[in-house]
PDB file of C-alpha atoms in Angstrom:
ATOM      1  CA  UNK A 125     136.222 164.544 115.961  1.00  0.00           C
ATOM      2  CA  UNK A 126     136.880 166.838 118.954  1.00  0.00           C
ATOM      3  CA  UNK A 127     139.188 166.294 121.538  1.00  0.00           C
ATOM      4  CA  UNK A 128     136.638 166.792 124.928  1.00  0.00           C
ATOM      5  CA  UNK A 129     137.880 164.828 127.380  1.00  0.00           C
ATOM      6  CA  UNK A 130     135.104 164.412 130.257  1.00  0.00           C
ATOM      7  CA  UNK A 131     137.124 162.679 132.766  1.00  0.00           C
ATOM      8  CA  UNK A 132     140.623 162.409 133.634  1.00  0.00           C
ATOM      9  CA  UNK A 133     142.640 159.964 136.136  1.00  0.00           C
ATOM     10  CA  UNK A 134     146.278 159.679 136.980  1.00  0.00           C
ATOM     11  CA  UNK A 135     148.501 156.784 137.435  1.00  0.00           C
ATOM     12  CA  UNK A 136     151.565 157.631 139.135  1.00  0.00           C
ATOM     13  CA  UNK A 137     152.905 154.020 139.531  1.00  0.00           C
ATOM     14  CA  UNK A 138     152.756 153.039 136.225  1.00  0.00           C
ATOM     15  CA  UNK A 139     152.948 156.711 134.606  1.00  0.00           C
ATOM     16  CA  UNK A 140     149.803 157.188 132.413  1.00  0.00           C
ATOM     17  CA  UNK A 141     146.717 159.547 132.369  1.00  0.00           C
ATOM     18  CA  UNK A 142     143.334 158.161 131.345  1.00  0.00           C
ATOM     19  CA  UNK A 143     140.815 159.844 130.088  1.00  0.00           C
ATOM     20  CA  UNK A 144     137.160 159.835 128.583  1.00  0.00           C
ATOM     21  CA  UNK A 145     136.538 161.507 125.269  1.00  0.00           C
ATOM     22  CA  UNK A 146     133.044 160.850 123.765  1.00  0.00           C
ATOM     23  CA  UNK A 147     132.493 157.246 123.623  1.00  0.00           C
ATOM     24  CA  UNK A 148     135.804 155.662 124.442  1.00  0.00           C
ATOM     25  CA  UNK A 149     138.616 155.569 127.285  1.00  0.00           C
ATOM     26  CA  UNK A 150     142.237 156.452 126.406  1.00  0.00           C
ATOM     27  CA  UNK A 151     145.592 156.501 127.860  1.00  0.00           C
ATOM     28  CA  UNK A 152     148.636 158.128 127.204  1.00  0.00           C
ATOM     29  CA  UNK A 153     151.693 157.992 129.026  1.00  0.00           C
ATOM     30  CA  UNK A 154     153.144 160.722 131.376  1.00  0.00           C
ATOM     31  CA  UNK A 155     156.287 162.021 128.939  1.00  0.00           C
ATOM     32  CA  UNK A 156     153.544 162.812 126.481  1.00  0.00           C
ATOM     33  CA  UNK A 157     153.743 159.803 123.810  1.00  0.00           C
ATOM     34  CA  UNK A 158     150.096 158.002 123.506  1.00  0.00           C
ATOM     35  CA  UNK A 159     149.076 154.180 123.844  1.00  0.00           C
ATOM     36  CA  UNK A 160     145.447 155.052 122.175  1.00  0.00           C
ATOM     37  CA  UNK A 161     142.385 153.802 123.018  1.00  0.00           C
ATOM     38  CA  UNK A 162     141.585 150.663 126.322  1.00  0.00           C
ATOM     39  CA  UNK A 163     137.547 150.888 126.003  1.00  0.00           C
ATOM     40  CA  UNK A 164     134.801 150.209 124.422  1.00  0.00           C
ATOM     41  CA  UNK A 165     132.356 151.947 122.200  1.00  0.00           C
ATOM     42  CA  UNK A 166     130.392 152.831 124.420  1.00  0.00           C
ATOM     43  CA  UNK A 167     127.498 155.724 124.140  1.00  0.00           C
ATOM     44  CA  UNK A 168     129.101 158.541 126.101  1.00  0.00           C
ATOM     45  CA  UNK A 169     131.132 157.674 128.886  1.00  0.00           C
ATOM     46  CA  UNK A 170     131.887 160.529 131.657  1.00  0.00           C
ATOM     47  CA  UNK A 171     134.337 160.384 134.372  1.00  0.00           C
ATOM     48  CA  UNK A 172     136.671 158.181 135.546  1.00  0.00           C
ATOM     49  CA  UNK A 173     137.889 155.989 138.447  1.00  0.00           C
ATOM     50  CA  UNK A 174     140.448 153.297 138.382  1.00  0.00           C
ATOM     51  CA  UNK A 175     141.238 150.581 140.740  1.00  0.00           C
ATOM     52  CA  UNK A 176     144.733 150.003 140.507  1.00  0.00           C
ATOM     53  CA  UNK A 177     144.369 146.816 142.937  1.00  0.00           C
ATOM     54  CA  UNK A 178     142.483 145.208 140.624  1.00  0.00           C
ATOM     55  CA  UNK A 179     143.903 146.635 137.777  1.00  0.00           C
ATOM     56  CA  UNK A 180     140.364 148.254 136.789  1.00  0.00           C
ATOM     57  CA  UNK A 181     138.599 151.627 135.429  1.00  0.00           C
ATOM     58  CA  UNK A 182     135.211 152.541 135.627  1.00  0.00           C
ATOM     59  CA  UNK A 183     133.070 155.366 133.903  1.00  0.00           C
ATOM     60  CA  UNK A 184     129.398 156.132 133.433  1.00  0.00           C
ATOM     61  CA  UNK A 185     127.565 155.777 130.282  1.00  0.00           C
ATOM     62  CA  UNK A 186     125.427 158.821 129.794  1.00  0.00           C
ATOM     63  CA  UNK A 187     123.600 157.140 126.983  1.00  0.00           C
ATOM     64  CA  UNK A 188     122.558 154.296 129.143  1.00  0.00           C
ATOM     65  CA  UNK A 189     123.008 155.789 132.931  1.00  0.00           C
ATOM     66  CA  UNK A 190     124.692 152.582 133.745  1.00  0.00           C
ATOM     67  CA  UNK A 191     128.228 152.016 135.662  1.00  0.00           C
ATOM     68  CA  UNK A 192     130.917 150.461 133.422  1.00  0.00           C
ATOM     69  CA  UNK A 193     133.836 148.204 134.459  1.00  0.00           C
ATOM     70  CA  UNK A 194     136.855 147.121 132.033  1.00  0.00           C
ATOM     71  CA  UNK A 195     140.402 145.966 132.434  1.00  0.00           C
ATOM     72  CA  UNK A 196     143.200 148.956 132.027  1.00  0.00           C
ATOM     73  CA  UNK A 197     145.245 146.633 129.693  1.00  0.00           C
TER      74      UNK A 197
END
């Protein structure tokens, strides 16, 4: 597939970048080398906030137009 990301976040306690790419949520650390994929399947997630308190991200689901919530580990 195509790399698109639709959102991207940044991390700077715990060095990583997440992003949305099509259906999924991904994170990759900040010297370049990749962890893969956190989410779900979803339908096609845009955007993304995280909630480092709680140790939380959330995106919308275009597919369903519905606020998601899912742990970053």
């Amino acid at each position: 597939g195509s790399f698109r990301p639709d959102g991207m976040a940044v991390d700077y306690i715990n060095k990583k970048i997440y992003y949305t790419n099509g259906g999924g949520v991904y994170k990759v650390n900040l010297d370049g080398t990749q962890d893969g994929r956190i989410g779900g399947n979803w339908g096609a997630v845009n955007g993304i906030a995280l909630d480092l308190t709680n140790n939380r991200f959330y995106v919308v689901d275009g597919v369903t137009n519905k606020v998601l919530r899912a742990n970053l580990d």
